[in-house]
CSV table of C-alpha atoms in Angstrom, one decimal:
chain,number,residue,atom,x,y,z
A,5,MET,CA,69.9,-88.6,-57.1
A,6,ILE,CA,68.5,-90.8,-54.3
A,7,ILE,CA,67.1,-89.0,-51.2
A,8,SER,CA,67.5,-90.6,-47.7
A,9,ALA,CA,64.7,-89.5,-45.4
A,10,SER,CA,66.4,-90.2,-43.0
A,11,ARG,CA,69.1,-92.1,-41.2
A,12,ARG,CA,69.4,-89.2,-38.8
A,13,THR,CA,65.8,-89.0,-37.6
A,14,ASP,CA,62.3,-90.4,-38.1
A,15,ILE,CA,60.7,-88.1,-40.7
A,16,PRO,CA,57.6,-90.0,-41.5
A,17,ASN,CA,56.7,-90.2,-37.9
A,18,TYR,CA,57.6,-86.6,-36.6
A,19,TYR,CA,58.2,-84.5,-39.5
A,20,SER,CA,56.0,-85.7,-42.4
A,21,SER,CA,54.3,-82.2,-42.8
A,22,TRP,CA,57.7,-80.6,-43.0
A,23,PHE,CA,58.8,-83.1,-45.6
A,24,LEU,CA,55.7,-82.8,-47.8
A,25,ASN,CA,56.0,-79.0,-47.7
A,26,ARG,CA,59.5,-79.3,-48.9
A,27,ILE,CA,58.2,-81.6,-51.7
A,28,ARG,CA,55.6,-79.0,-52.7
A,29,GLU,CA,58.2,-76.2,-52.7
A,30,GLY,CA,60.6,-78.3,-54.6
A,31,PHE,CA,63.8,-77.9,-52.4
A,32,VAL,CA,65.2,-78.5,-48.9
A,33,LEU,CA,68.1,-76.9,-47.0
A,34,VAL,CA,70.4,-79.3,-45.1
A,35,ARG,CA,73.0,-78.3,-42.6
A,36,ASN,CA,76.5,-79.9,-42.7
A,37,PRO,CA,76.6,-81.9,-39.4
A,38,VAL,CA,80.3,-81.1,-39.1
A,39,ASN,CA,80.0,-77.4,-40.0
A,40,PRO,CA,76.5,-76.3,-39.3
A,41,HIS,CA,76.8,-72.9,-41.0
A,42,GLN,CA,77.5,-74.7,-44.3
A,43,VAL,CA,74.1,-75.3,-45.8
A,44,SER,CA,73.2,-77.2,-48.9
A,45,ARG,CA,70.3,-76.4,-51.0
A,46,ILE,CA,69.0,-79.5,-52.5
A,47,SER,CA,66.5,-79.8,-55.3
A,48,LEU,CA,63.5,-82.1,-54.7
A,49,ALA,CA,62.2,-81.7,-58.3
A,50,PRO,CA,60.8,-85.0,-59.7
A,51,GLU,CA,63.2,-85.0,-62.6
A,52,ALA,CA,66.2,-84.8,-60.2
A,53,VAL,CA,65.1,-87.3,-57.6
A,54,ASP,CA,65.4,-91.0,-58.7
A,55,CYS,CA,64.0,-92.5,-55.4
A,56,ILE,CA,63.2,-91.6,-51.9
A,57,VAL,CA,64.2,-94.1,-49.1
A,58,PHE,CA,62.2,-93.6,-45.9
A,59,TRP,CA,63.5,-94.9,-42.6
A,60,THR,CA,60.9,-95.1,-39.9
A,61,LYS,CA,59.6,-96.9,-36.7
A,62,ASN,CA,56.1,-95.4,-37.4
A,63,PRO,CA,54.9,-94.1,-40.7
A,64,GLU,CA,51.3,-93.8,-39.6
A,65,PRO,CA,51.2,-90.0,-39.7
A,66,MET,CA,52.2,-90.0,-43.3
A,67,LEU,CA,49.9,-92.7,-44.7
A,68,GLU,CA,47.0,-90.5,-45.6
A,69,ARG,CA,49.2,-88.2,-47.6
A,70,LEU,CA,51.2,-90.7,-49.6
A,71,GLY,CA,49.3,-89.5,-52.7
A,72,GLU,CA,51.3,-86.3,-52.5
A,73,LEU,CA,54.3,-88.5,-53.6
A,74,LYS,CA,52.8,-89.7,-56.8
A,75,GLU,CA,55.5,-88.3,-59.0
A,76,TYR,CA,58.2,-89.9,-56.9
A,77,PRO,CA,59.5,-93.4,-56.7
A,78,PHE,CA,59.9,-94.5,-53.0
A,79,TYR,CA,60.1,-97.3,-50.5
A,80,PHE,CA,60.3,-97.8,-46.7
A,81,GLN,CA,62.7,-99.1,-44.3
A,82,PHE,CA,60.3,-100.0,-41.4
A,83,THR,CA,62.0,-101.0,-38.1
A,84,LEU,CA,59.9,-103.4,-36.1
A,85,THR,CA,61.5,-104.8,-33.0
A,86,PRO,CA,60.4,-106.6,-29.8
A,87,TYR,CA,61.6,-104.0,-27.3
A,88,GLY,CA,59.4,-102.4,-24.7
A,89,ARG,CA,59.6,-98.8,-23.5
A,90,ASP,CA,62.7,-99.5,-21.5
A,91,VAL,CA,64.6,-99.5,-24.8
A,92,GLU,CA,62.3,-97.6,-27.3
A,93,GLU,CA,60.6,-95.1,-25.1
A,94,ASN,CA,58.1,-93.4,-27.5
A,95,VAL,CA,57.5,-96.2,-30.0
A,96,PRO,CA,53.8,-97.4,-29.9
A,97,TYR,CA,53.0,-101.0,-28.8
A,98,LYS,CA,54.1,-103.3,-31.6
A,99,LYS,CA,51.5,-106.1,-31.6
A,100,ASP,CA,48.5,-103.7,-31.4
A,101,ARG,CA,49.7,-100.7,-33.3
A,102,MET,CA,52.8,-101.2,-35.4
A,103,ILE,CA,52.2,-104.6,-37.0
A,104,PRO,CA,48.7,-103.4,-38.3
A,105,VAL,CA,50.4,-100.2,-39.5
A,106,PHE,CA,53.0,-102.2,-41.4
A,107,LYS,CA,50.3,-104.4,-43.1
A,108,ARG,CA,48.4,-101.3,-44.0
A,109,LEU,CA,51.3,-99.6,-45.6
A,110,SER,CA,52.2,-102.8,-47.4
A,111,GLN,CA,48.6,-103.0,-48.8
A,112,MET,CA,48.8,-99.4,-50.0
A,113,ILE,CA,52.1,-99.5,-51.8
A,114,GLY,CA,53.1,-103.2,-52.1
A,115,GLY,CA,55.1,-105.5,-49.9
A,116,GLU,CA,58.1,-105.3,-52.1
A,117,ARG,CA,58.5,-101.7,-51.2
A,118,VAL,CA,58.3,-102.2,-47.4
A,119,VAL,CA,61.5,-103.7,-45.9
A,120,TRP,CA,61.1,-105.1,-42.4
A,121,ARG,CA,64.2,-104.1,-40.2
A,122,TYR,CA,64.6,-106.2,-37.1
A,123,ASP,CA,67.6,-104.1,-35.8
A,124,PRO,CA,69.6,-103.4,-34.0
A,125,ILE,CA,69.6,-106.7,-32.0
A,126,LEU,CA,71.0,-106.4,-28.4
A,127,PHE,CA,71.2,-109.0,-25.7
A,128,SER,CA,70.5,-108.3,-22.1
A,129,GLY,CA,69.1,-110.0,-19.0
A,130,ARG,CA,65.6,-109.2,-20.5
A,131,TYR,CA,66.3,-109.6,-24.2
A,132,THR,CA,68.0,-112.9,-24.4
A,133,PRO,CA,68.7,-114.9,-27.6
A,134,GLN,CA,65.7,-117.1,-26.7
A,135,TYR,CA,63.5,-114.0,-26.3
A,136,HIS,CA,64.5,-112.7,-29.7
A,137,LEU,CA,64.0,-116.0,-31.4
A,138,GLN,CA,60.5,-116.2,-30.0
A,139,ALA,CA,59.8,-112.6,-30.8
A,140,PHE,CA,61.2,-112.8,-34.4
A,141,LYS,CA,59.1,-115.9,-35.2
A,142,GLN,CA,55.9,-114.1,-34.0
A,143,ILE,CA,56.6,-111.0,-36.1
A,144,ALA,CA,57.8,-112.9,-39.1
A,145,GLU,CA,54.5,-115.0,-39.1
A,146,ALA,CA,52.4,-111.8,-38.6
A,147,LEU,CA,54.2,-110.2,-41.6
A,148,ARG,CA,54.1,-113.1,-43.9
A,149,GLY,CA,52.8,-112.1,-47.3
A,150,TYR,CA,53.3,-108.3,-46.5
A,151,THR,CA,57.0,-108.1,-47.2
A,152,ASP,CA,59.5,-110.2,-49.0
A,153,GLN,CA,62.7,-108.8,-47.2
A,154,CYS,CA,64.0,-108.6,-43.7
A,155,VAL,CA,67.2,-106.9,-42.5
A,156,ILE,CA,69.1,-107.6,-39.3
A,157,SER,CA,72.0,-106.0,-37.5
A,158,PHE,CA,73.7,-106.3,-34.1
A,159,VAL,CA,74.0,-103.3,-31.9
A,160,ASP,CA,77.1,-101.1,-32.2
A,161,THR,CA,78.5,-98.9,-29.4
A,162,TYR,CA,79.1,-95.3,-30.0
A,163,ALA,CA,80.0,-92.3,-27.9
A,164,LYS,CA,76.4,-91.2,-28.0
A,165,ASN,CA,74.8,-94.5,-26.8
A,166,ARG,CA,77.7,-96.0,-24.7
A,167,LYS,CA,76.2,-95.0,-21.2
A,168,GLU,CA,72.7,-96.0,-22.2
A,169,LEU,CA,73.8,-99.5,-23.4
A,170,GLN,CA,75.8,-100.0,-20.2
A,171,ALA,CA,72.7,-99.1,-18.1
A,172,LEU,CA,70.7,-101.8,-20.1
A,173,GLY,CA,73.5,-104.4,-19.2
A,174,ILE,CA,73.9,-105.5,-22.7
A,175,TYR,CA,76.4,-108.3,-23.5
A,176,ASP,CA,77.9,-109.9,-26.6
A,177,LEU,CA,77.5,-113.5,-27.7
A,178,PRO,CA,80.5,-115.6,-28.7
A,179,GLU,CA,81.0,-115.6,-32.4
A,180,GLU,CA,80.0,-119.2,-32.8
A,181,GLU,CA,76.7,-118.7,-30.8
A,182,LEU,CA,76.0,-115.5,-32.7
A,183,ALA,CA,76.2,-117.2,-36.1
A,184,GLU,CA,74.1,-120.1,-34.9
A,185,PHE,CA,71.5,-117.5,-33.7
A,186,ALA,CA,71.6,-115.6,-36.9
A,187,GLY,CA,71.1,-118.9,-38.8
A,188,LYS,CA,67.9,-119.6,-36.9
A,189,LEU,CA,66.6,-116.2,-37.8
A,190,GLY,CA,67.4,-116.8,-41.4
A,191,GLN,CA,65.6,-120.1,-41.3
A,192,MET,CA,62.4,-118.5,-39.9
A,193,ALA,CA,62.6,-115.6,-42.4
A,194,ALA,CA,62.8,-118.1,-45.2
A,195,GLU,CA,59.9,-120.1,-43.8
A,196,ASN,CA,57.8,-116.9,-44.0
A,197,GLY,CA,58.7,-116.0,-47.6
A,198,MET,CA,61.3,-113.5,-46.8
A,199,GLU,CA,64.9,-113.0,-48.0
A,200,ILE,CA,67.0,-111.9,-45.1
A,201,GLY,CA,70.2,-109.8,-45.2
A,202,SER,CA,72.6,-108.1,-42.6
A,203,CYS,CA,73.2,-104.4,-42.4
A,204,ALA,CA,76.9,-103.3,-42.2
A,205,GLU,CA,78.0,-106.5,-40.5
A,206,ARG,CA,81.5,-107.7,-40.9
A,207,MET,CA,80.7,-111.2,-40.0
A,208,ASP,CA,80.1,-113.5,-43.0
A,209,LEU,CA,76.7,-115.1,-42.5
A,210,ALA,CA,76.2,-116.4,-46.0
A,211,PRO,CA,76.6,-120.0,-44.8
A,212,TYR,CA,73.4,-119.3,-42.7
A,213,GLY,CA,71.4,-118.0,-45.6
A,214,ILE,CA,72.0,-114.3,-44.7
A,215,CYS,CA,73.6,-112.0,-47.4
A,216,HIS,CA,75.3,-108.7,-47.0
A,217,ASN,CA,72.4,-106.2,-47.5
A,218,SER,CA,72.3,-102.8,-49.1
A,219,CYS,CA,69.6,-100.7,-47.4
A,220,VAL,CA,69.8,-98.0,-50.1
A,221,ASP,CA,69.7,-100.8,-52.6
A,222,GLN,CA,70.6,-100.4,-56.3
A,223,LYS,CA,68.7,-103.5,-57.5
A,224,LYS,CA,65.6,-102.6,-55.5
A,225,ILE,CA,65.6,-99.0,-56.9
A,226,GLU,CA,66.2,-100.3,-60.5
A,227,LYS,CA,63.2,-102.7,-60.1
A,228,ILE,CA,61.0,-99.8,-58.8
A,229,LEU,CA,62.2,-97.5,-61.6
A,230,GLY,CA,62.1,-100.1,-64.4
A,231,CYS,CA,65.6,-98.9,-65.6
A,232,SER,CA,69.2,-99.1,-64.7
A,233,ILE,CA,71.0,-96.4,-62.6
A,234,ARG,CA,74.6,-95.3,-62.5
A,235,ALA,CA,75.5,-95.4,-58.8
A,236,ALA,CA,78.6,-95.6,-56.6
A,237,LYS,CA,79.1,-97.0,-53.2
A,238,ASP,CA,78.3,-94.5,-50.4
A,239,ARG,CA,81.7,-93.3,-49.1
A,240,ASN,CA,80.0,-91.6,-46.1
A,241,GLN,CA,78.9,-94.9,-44.6
A,242,ARG,CA,80.8,-97.6,-42.7
A,243,GLU,CA,83.2,-99.8,-44.6
A,244,ALA,CA,80.9,-102.9,-44.3
A,245,CYS,CA,77.9,-100.9,-45.6
A,246,GLY,CA,76.7,-101.9,-49.1
A,247,CYS,CA,74.6,-98.9,-49.7
A,248,ILE,CA,74.9,-96.8,-52.9
A,249,GLU,CA,75.3,-93.0,-52.7
A,250,SER,CA,72.4,-90.9,-51.3
A,251,ILE,CA,71.7,-87.4,-49.9
A,252,ASP,CA,70.3,-87.5,-46.3
A,253,ILE,CA,68.0,-84.5,-45.6
A,254,GLY,CA,67.5,-85.2,-41.9
A,255,ALA,CA,69.1,-83.6,-38.9
A,256,TYR,CA,70.8,-85.2,-35.9
A,257,ASN,CA,69.5,-84.8,-32.3
A,258,THR,CA,65.8,-84.4,-33.6
A,259,CYS,CA,64.3,-87.9,-33.3
A,260,GLN,CA,61.7,-88.3,-30.6
A,261,ASN,CA,61.5,-92.1,-30.5
A,262,GLY,CA,63.8,-92.2,-27.5
A,263,CYS,CA,65.8,-95.4,-28.5
A,264,ARG,CA,68.5,-96.0,-26.0
A,265,TYR,CA,70.7,-97.6,-28.7
A,266,CYS,CA,70.5,-94.6,-31.0
A,267,TYR,CA,73.6,-93.3,-32.6
A,268,ALA,CA,71.9,-90.1,-34.1
A,269,ASN,CA,70.8,-88.5,-30.7
A,270,ALA,CA,72.8,-87.2,-27.8
A,271,GLY,CA,69.9,-88.3,-25.6
A,272,ILE,CA,66.1,-87.7,-25.4
A,273,ARG,CA,66.6,-84.3,-23.7
A,274,ALA,CA,68.7,-83.1,-26.5
A,275,ALA,CA,66.1,-84.2,-29.0
A,276,ALA,CA,63.5,-82.5,-27.1
A,277,ARG,CA,65.4,-79.1,-27.1
A,278,GLU,CA,65.9,-79.4,-30.9
A,279,ARG,CA,62.2,-80.3,-31.3
A,280,LYS,CA,61.2,-76.8,-29.9
A,281,GLU,CA,62.7,-75.3,-33.0
A,282,TYR,CA,60.5,-77.3,-35.3
A,283,ASP,CA,58.6,-75.3,-37.9
A,284,PRO,CA,56.9,-77.2,-40.7
A,285,ASP,CA,57.2,-74.2,-43.0
A,286,SER,CA,61.0,-73.8,-42.5
A,287,PRO,CA,63.2,-75.0,-45.4
A,288,VAL,CA,65.6,-76.4,-42.6
A,289,LEU,CA,64.5,-79.2,-40.3
A,290,CYS,CA,64.2,-78.1,-36.7
A,291,SER,CA,66.1,-74.9,-37.5
A,292,ARG,CA,66.0,-71.8,-39.6
A,293,ILE,CA,68.5,-69.7,-41.7
A,294,LEU,CA,70.9,-67.9,-39.2
A,295,GLU,CA,73.3,-65.1,-39.5
A,296,GLY,CA,76.6,-66.5,-40.8
A,297,ASP,CA,75.0,-69.4,-42.8
A,298,ARG,CA,76.4,-70.0,-46.2
A,299,ILE,CA,74.0,-71.6,-48.6
A,300,THR,CA,75.3,-73.5,-51.6
A,301,GLU,CA,73.4,-75.1,-54.3
A,302,ARG,CA,74.2,-78.8,-54.5
A,303,LYS,CA,74.5,-80.1,-58.0
A,304,MET,CA,71.7,-82.7,-58.5
A,305,LYS,CA,71.4,-85.1,-61.5
A,306,SER,CA,69.4,-88.2,-62.3
A,307,LEU,CA,71.3,-91.5,-62.1
A,308,ARG,CA,68.9,-93.1,-64.5
A,309,GLU,CA,70.2,-94.8,-67.7
A,310,GLU,CA,67.1,-94.5,-69.9
A,311,GLN,CA,68.7,-95.7,-73.1
A,312,ILE,CA,68.2,-99.5,-73.9
A,313,SER,CA,71.3,-101.4,-74.0
A,314,LEU,CA,71.9,-103.2,-77.3
A,315,GLU,CA,74.6,-105.5,-75.7
A,316,GLY,CA,74.1,-109.2,-76.6
A,317,ILE,CA,71.6,-108.5,-79.4
A,318,GLU,CA,72.7,-110.1,-82.7
A,319,GLU,CA,72.7,-108.1,-85.8
């Protein structure tokens, strides 16, 4: 099975000690977001985990401990955007801190295992299309040789982020202008040795050199593993999402990055309240087992196809 760590929160940045404790103990407990008293016990045994996909804006707290993952294949989705603290309140300054961290991670595990996410893209009076083009060019040039893949998306409005986005004064570009803008990003990515893809975008940007991306990517995972895997599309994601199935071990309302476009938090105050429950030794992130909880063992099995295919070999 593939572990997602995590679309719901920034585990490498804020909860790496908890995660590595779970790795050491060989299991994790995860609450059902819809029915919190329904808890799944998920094995983290190396023979059950085919790959771990990390999602983060700052993996620095985890870098010195990556050796503890030597039995696990993994790669990072590293979000690096040009926003200031008005949009990403608690993310360190990008030029002085995050770009060097990206490079360091790439040097440690290889650029093919660090995906640069320039997302979500939002437009406002401050963050204009021209601003993004200049910022993207600067970051792409800085990351040249440190990654071979870039992912973009355009901001979506949800109930949790609607007020925050309205306060930022965001606006939409007409579709033709948006496609032209995306094409310029695609050209700059290619000039810096990167393949660029879109994340869960319905718009067809293929004519501009931008493919539909899979963040939990079967081809990438197979390349890391050196074998094929049997994987289905993740039915829990948006229709336009190309990801294959995975199990997310994070928890909503726990991320401390303070991103105003976030769909996983009901605001920075809610995240701060949940953070108070954080115990790195608890099997549940920012929680503990409560009266009325029902723990169910989730069936885990490897997706690997270890046998060599003989198709196409002449007798």
